[in-house]
Coordinates of C-alpha atoms in Angstrom, one line a residue:
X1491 CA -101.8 -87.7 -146.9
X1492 CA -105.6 -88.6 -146.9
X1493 CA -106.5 -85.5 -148.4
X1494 CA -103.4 -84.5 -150.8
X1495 CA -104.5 -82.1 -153.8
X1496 CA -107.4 -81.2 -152.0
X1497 CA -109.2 -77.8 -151.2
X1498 CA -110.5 -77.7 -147.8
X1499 CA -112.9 -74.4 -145.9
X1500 CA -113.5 -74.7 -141.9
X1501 CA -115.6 -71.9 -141.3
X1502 CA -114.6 -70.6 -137.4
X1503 CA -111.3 -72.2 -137.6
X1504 CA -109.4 -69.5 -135.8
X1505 CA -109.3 -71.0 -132.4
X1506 CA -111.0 -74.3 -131.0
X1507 CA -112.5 -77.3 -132.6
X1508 CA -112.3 -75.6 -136.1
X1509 CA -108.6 -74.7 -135.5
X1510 CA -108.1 -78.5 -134.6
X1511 CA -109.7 -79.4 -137.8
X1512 CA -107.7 -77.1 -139.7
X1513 CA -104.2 -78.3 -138.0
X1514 CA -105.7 -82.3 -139.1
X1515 CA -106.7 -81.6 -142.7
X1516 CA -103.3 -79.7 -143.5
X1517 CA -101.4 -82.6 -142.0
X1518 CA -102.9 -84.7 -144.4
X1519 CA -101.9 -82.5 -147.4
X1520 CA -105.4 -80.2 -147.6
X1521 CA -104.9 -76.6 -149.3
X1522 CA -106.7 -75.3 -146.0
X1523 CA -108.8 -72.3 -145.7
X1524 CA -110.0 -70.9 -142.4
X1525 CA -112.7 -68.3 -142.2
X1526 CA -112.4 -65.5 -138.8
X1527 CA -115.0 -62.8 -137.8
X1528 CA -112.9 -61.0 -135.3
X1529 CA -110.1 -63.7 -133.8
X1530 CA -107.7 -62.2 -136.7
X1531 CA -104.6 -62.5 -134.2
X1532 CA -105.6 -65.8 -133.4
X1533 CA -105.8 -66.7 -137.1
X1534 CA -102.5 -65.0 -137.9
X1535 CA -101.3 -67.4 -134.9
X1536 CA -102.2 -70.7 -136.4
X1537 CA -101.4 -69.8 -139.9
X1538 CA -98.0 -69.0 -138.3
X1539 CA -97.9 -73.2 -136.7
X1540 CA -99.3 -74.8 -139.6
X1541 CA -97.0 -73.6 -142.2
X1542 CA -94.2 -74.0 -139.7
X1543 CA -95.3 -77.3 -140.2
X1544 CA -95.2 -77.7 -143.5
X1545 CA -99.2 -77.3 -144.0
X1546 CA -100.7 -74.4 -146.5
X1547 CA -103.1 -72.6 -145.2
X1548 CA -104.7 -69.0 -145.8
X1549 CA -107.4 -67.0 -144.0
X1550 CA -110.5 -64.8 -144.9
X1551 CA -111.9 -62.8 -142.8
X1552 CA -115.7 -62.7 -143.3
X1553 CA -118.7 -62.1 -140.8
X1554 CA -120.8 -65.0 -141.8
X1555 CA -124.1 -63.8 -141.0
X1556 CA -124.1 -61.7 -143.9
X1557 CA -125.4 -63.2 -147.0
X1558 CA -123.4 -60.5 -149.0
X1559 CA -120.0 -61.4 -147.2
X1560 CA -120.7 -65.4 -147.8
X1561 CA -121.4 -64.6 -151.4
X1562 CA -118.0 -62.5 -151.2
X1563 CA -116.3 -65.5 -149.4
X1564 CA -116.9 -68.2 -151.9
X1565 CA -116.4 -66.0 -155.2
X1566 CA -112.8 -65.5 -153.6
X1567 CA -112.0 -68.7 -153.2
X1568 CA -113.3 -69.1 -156.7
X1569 CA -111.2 -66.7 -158.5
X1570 CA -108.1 -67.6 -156.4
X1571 CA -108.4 -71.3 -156.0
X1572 CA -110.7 -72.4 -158.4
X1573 CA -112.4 -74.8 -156.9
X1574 CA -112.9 -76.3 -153.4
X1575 CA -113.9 -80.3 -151.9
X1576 CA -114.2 -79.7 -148.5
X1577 CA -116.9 -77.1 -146.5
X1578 CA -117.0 -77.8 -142.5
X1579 CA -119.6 -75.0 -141.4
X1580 CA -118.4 -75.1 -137.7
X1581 CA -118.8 -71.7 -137.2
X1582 CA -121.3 -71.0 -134.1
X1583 CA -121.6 -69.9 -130.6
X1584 CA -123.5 -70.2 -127.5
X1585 CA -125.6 -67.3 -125.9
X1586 CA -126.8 -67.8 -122.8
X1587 CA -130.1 -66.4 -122.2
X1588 CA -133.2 -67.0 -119.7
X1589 CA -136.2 -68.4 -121.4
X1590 CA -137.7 -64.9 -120.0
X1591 CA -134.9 -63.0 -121.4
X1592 CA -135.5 -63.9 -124.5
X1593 CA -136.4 -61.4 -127.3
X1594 CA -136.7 -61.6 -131.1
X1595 CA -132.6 -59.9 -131.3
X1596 CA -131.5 -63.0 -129.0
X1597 CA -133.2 -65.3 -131.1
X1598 CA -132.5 -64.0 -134.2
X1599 CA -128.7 -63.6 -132.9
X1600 CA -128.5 -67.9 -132.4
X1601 CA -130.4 -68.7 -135.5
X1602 CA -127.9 -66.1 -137.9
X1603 CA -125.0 -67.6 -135.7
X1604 CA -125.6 -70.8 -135.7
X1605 CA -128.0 -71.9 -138.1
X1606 CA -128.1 -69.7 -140.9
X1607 CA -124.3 -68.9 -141.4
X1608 CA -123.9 -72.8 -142.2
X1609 CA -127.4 -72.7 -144.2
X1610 CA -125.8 -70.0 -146.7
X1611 CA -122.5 -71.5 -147.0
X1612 CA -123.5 -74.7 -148.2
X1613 CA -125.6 -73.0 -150.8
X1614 CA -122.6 -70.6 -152.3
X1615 CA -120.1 -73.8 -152.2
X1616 CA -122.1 -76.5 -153.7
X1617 CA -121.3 -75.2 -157.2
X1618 CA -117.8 -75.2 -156.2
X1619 CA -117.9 -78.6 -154.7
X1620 CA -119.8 -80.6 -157.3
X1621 CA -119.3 -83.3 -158.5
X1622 CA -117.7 -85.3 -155.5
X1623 CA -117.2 -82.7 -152.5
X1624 CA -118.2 -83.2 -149.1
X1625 CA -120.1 -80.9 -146.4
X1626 CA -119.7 -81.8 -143.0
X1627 CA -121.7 -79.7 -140.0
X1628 CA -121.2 -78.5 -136.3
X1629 CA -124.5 -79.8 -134.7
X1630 CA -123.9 -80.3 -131.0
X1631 CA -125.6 -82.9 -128.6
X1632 CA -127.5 -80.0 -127.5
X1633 CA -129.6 -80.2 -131.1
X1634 CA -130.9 -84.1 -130.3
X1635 CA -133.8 -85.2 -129.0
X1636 CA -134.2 -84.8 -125.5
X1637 CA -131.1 -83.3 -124.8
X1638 CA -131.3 -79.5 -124.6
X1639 CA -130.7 -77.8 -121.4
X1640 CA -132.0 -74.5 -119.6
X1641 CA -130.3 -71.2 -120.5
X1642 CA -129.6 -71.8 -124.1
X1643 CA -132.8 -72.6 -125.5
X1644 CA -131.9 -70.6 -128.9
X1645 CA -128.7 -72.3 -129.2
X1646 CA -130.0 -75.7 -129.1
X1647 CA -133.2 -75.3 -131.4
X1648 CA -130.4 -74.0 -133.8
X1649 CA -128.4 -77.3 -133.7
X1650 CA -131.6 -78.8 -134.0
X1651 CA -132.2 -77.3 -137.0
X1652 CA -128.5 -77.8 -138.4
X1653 CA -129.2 -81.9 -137.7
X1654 CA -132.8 -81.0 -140.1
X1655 CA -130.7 -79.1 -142.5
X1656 CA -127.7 -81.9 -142.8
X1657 CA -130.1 -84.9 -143.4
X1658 CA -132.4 -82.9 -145.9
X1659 CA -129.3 -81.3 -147.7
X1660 CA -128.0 -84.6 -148.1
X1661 CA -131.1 -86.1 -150.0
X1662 CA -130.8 -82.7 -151.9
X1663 CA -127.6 -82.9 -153.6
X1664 CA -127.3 -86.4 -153.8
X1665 CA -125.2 -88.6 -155.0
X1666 CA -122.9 -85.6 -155.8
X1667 CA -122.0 -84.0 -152.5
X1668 CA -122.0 -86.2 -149.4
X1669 CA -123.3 -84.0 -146.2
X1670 CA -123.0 -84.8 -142.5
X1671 CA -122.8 -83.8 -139.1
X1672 CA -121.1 -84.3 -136.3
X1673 CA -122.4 -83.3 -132.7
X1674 CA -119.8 -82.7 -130.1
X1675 CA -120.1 -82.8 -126.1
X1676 CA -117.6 -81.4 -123.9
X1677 CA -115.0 -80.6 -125.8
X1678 CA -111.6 -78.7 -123.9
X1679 CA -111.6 -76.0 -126.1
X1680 CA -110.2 -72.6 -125.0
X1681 CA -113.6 -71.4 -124.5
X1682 CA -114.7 -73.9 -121.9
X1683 CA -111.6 -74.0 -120.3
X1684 CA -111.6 -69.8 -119.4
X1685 CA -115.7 -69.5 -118.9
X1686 CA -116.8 -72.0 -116.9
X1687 CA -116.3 -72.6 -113.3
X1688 CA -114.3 -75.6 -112.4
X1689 CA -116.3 -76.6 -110.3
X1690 CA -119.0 -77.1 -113.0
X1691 CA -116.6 -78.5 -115.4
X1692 CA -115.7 -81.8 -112.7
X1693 CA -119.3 -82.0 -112.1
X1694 CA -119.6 -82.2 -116.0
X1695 CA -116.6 -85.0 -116.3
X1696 CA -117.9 -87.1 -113.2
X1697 CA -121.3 -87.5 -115.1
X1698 CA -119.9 -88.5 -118.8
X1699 CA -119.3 -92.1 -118.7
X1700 CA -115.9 -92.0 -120.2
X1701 CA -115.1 -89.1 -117.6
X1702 CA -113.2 -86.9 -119.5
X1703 CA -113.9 -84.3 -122.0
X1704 CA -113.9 -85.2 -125.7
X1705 CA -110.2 -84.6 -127.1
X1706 CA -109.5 -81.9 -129.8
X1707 CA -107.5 -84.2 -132.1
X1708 CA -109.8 -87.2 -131.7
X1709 CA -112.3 -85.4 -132.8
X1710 CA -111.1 -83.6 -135.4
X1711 CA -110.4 -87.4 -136.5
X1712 CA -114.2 -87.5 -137.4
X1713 CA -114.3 -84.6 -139.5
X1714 CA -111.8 -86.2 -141.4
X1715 CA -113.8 -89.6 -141.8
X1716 CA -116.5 -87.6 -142.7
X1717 CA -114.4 -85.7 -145.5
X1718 CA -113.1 -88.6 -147.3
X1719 CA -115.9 -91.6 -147.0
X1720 CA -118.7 -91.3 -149.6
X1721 CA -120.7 -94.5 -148.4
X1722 CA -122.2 -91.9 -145.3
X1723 CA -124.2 -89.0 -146.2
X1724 CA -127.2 -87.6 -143.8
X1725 CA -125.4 -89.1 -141.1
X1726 CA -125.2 -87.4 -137.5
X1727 CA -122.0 -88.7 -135.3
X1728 CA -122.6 -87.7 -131.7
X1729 CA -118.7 -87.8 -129.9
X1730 CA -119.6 -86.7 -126.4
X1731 CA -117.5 -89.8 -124.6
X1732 CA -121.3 -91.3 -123.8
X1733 CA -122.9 -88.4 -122.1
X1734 CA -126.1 -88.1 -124.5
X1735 CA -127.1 -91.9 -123.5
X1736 CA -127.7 -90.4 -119.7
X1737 CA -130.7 -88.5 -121.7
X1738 CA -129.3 -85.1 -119.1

């Protein structure tokens, strides 16, 4: 019960890796708060299994590229929690796009998605989360050096940015609040598992040197690190099972 008596927000926990978080923070005893845009069923669904479980959890729904609705978010779980120690900004999504289908609405779209939504959050809970919380972010592999890829060009100079954005926040709120990130590969989500051929996801497995996708529940075993250990702060944990040392 790592994180017994403690207040924990995944942002995009409906389904996924945020939903896997979720499921490993109320194990370990976390008040746990997931945030939905428009997976409400699916939230309904895993509030269902966790407190079937045992776990206490609550949703709120919120579209997190509004300032006005993050603002909203966090003065909620202020008046009816009172205070929180945990923010994982996981929220984001992939667009594919051609680099000459790109417009400003495309761009804008990844940034607000993925960049700004965890951007804003941090901002309206580090009041809440001072003066020993943590902040842990969804970068991605895509956002390191030398490891985009062609199609999603707005997706990973967003993750880029969320790997700026963790190291400088942690220098900014210092010693206080320790922020990180961790950047996932393949990960066997739902989402991956139902939109991509399988023919691309073998060739994908065949070139990871661990050859198989990252696990939900191992992974979810770094965010929990991450939430609990204050000697890391602007620290980036890449779990992609080796596939970032090929430099593809």
């Amino acid at each position: 019960m790592k994180l017994k008596g403690k207040t924990a927000l995944v942002t995009g926990g409906s389904s996924g890796i945020g939903a896997e978080i979720a499921r490993r923070f109320a194990a370990e005893g976390a008040r746990t708060i997931i945030t939905c845009h428009t997976n409400r069923n699916q939230a309904e669904a895993l509030e269902k299994e966790i407190r079937a479980c045992g776990g206490s959890i609550c949703c709120f729904q919120a579209d997190l590229t509004k300032e006005q609705e993050i603002r909203g978010l966090f003065e909620t779980v202020r008046e009816q929690l009172g205070t929180l120690d945990i923010l994982v900004n996981n929220a984001g999504r992939t667009f594919p796009v051609a680099f000459d289908d790109l417009t400003e609405e495309s761009i804008r779209r990844d940034m607000d998605v993925n960049l700004l939504s965890a951007m804003l959050c941090a901002k309206y809970a580090a009041p809440l989360l001072r003066p020993r919380g943590f902040i842990v972010n969804t970068a991605s592999i895509r956002g390191l050096y030398g490891a985009g890829r062609p199609g999603i060009m707005g997706y990973c100079a967003a993750k880029a940015g969320v790997i700026s954005f963790t190291r400088n926040l942690a220098l900014e709120l210092a010693p206080e609040i320790c922020v990180n990130a961790v950047a996932p590969g393949f990960a066997m989500t739902e989402y991956l598992d139902q939109s991509t051929e399988e023919s691309l996801k073998e060739n994908w497995k065949r070139n990871i040197p661990m050859e198989e996708f990252v696990d939900l529940k191992e992974l979810a075993e770094v965010y929990l690190l991450l939430s609990t250990c204050r000697a890391m702060t602007g620290t980036v944990i890449t779990v992609d099972g080796g596939y970032s040392i090929l430099n593809r």
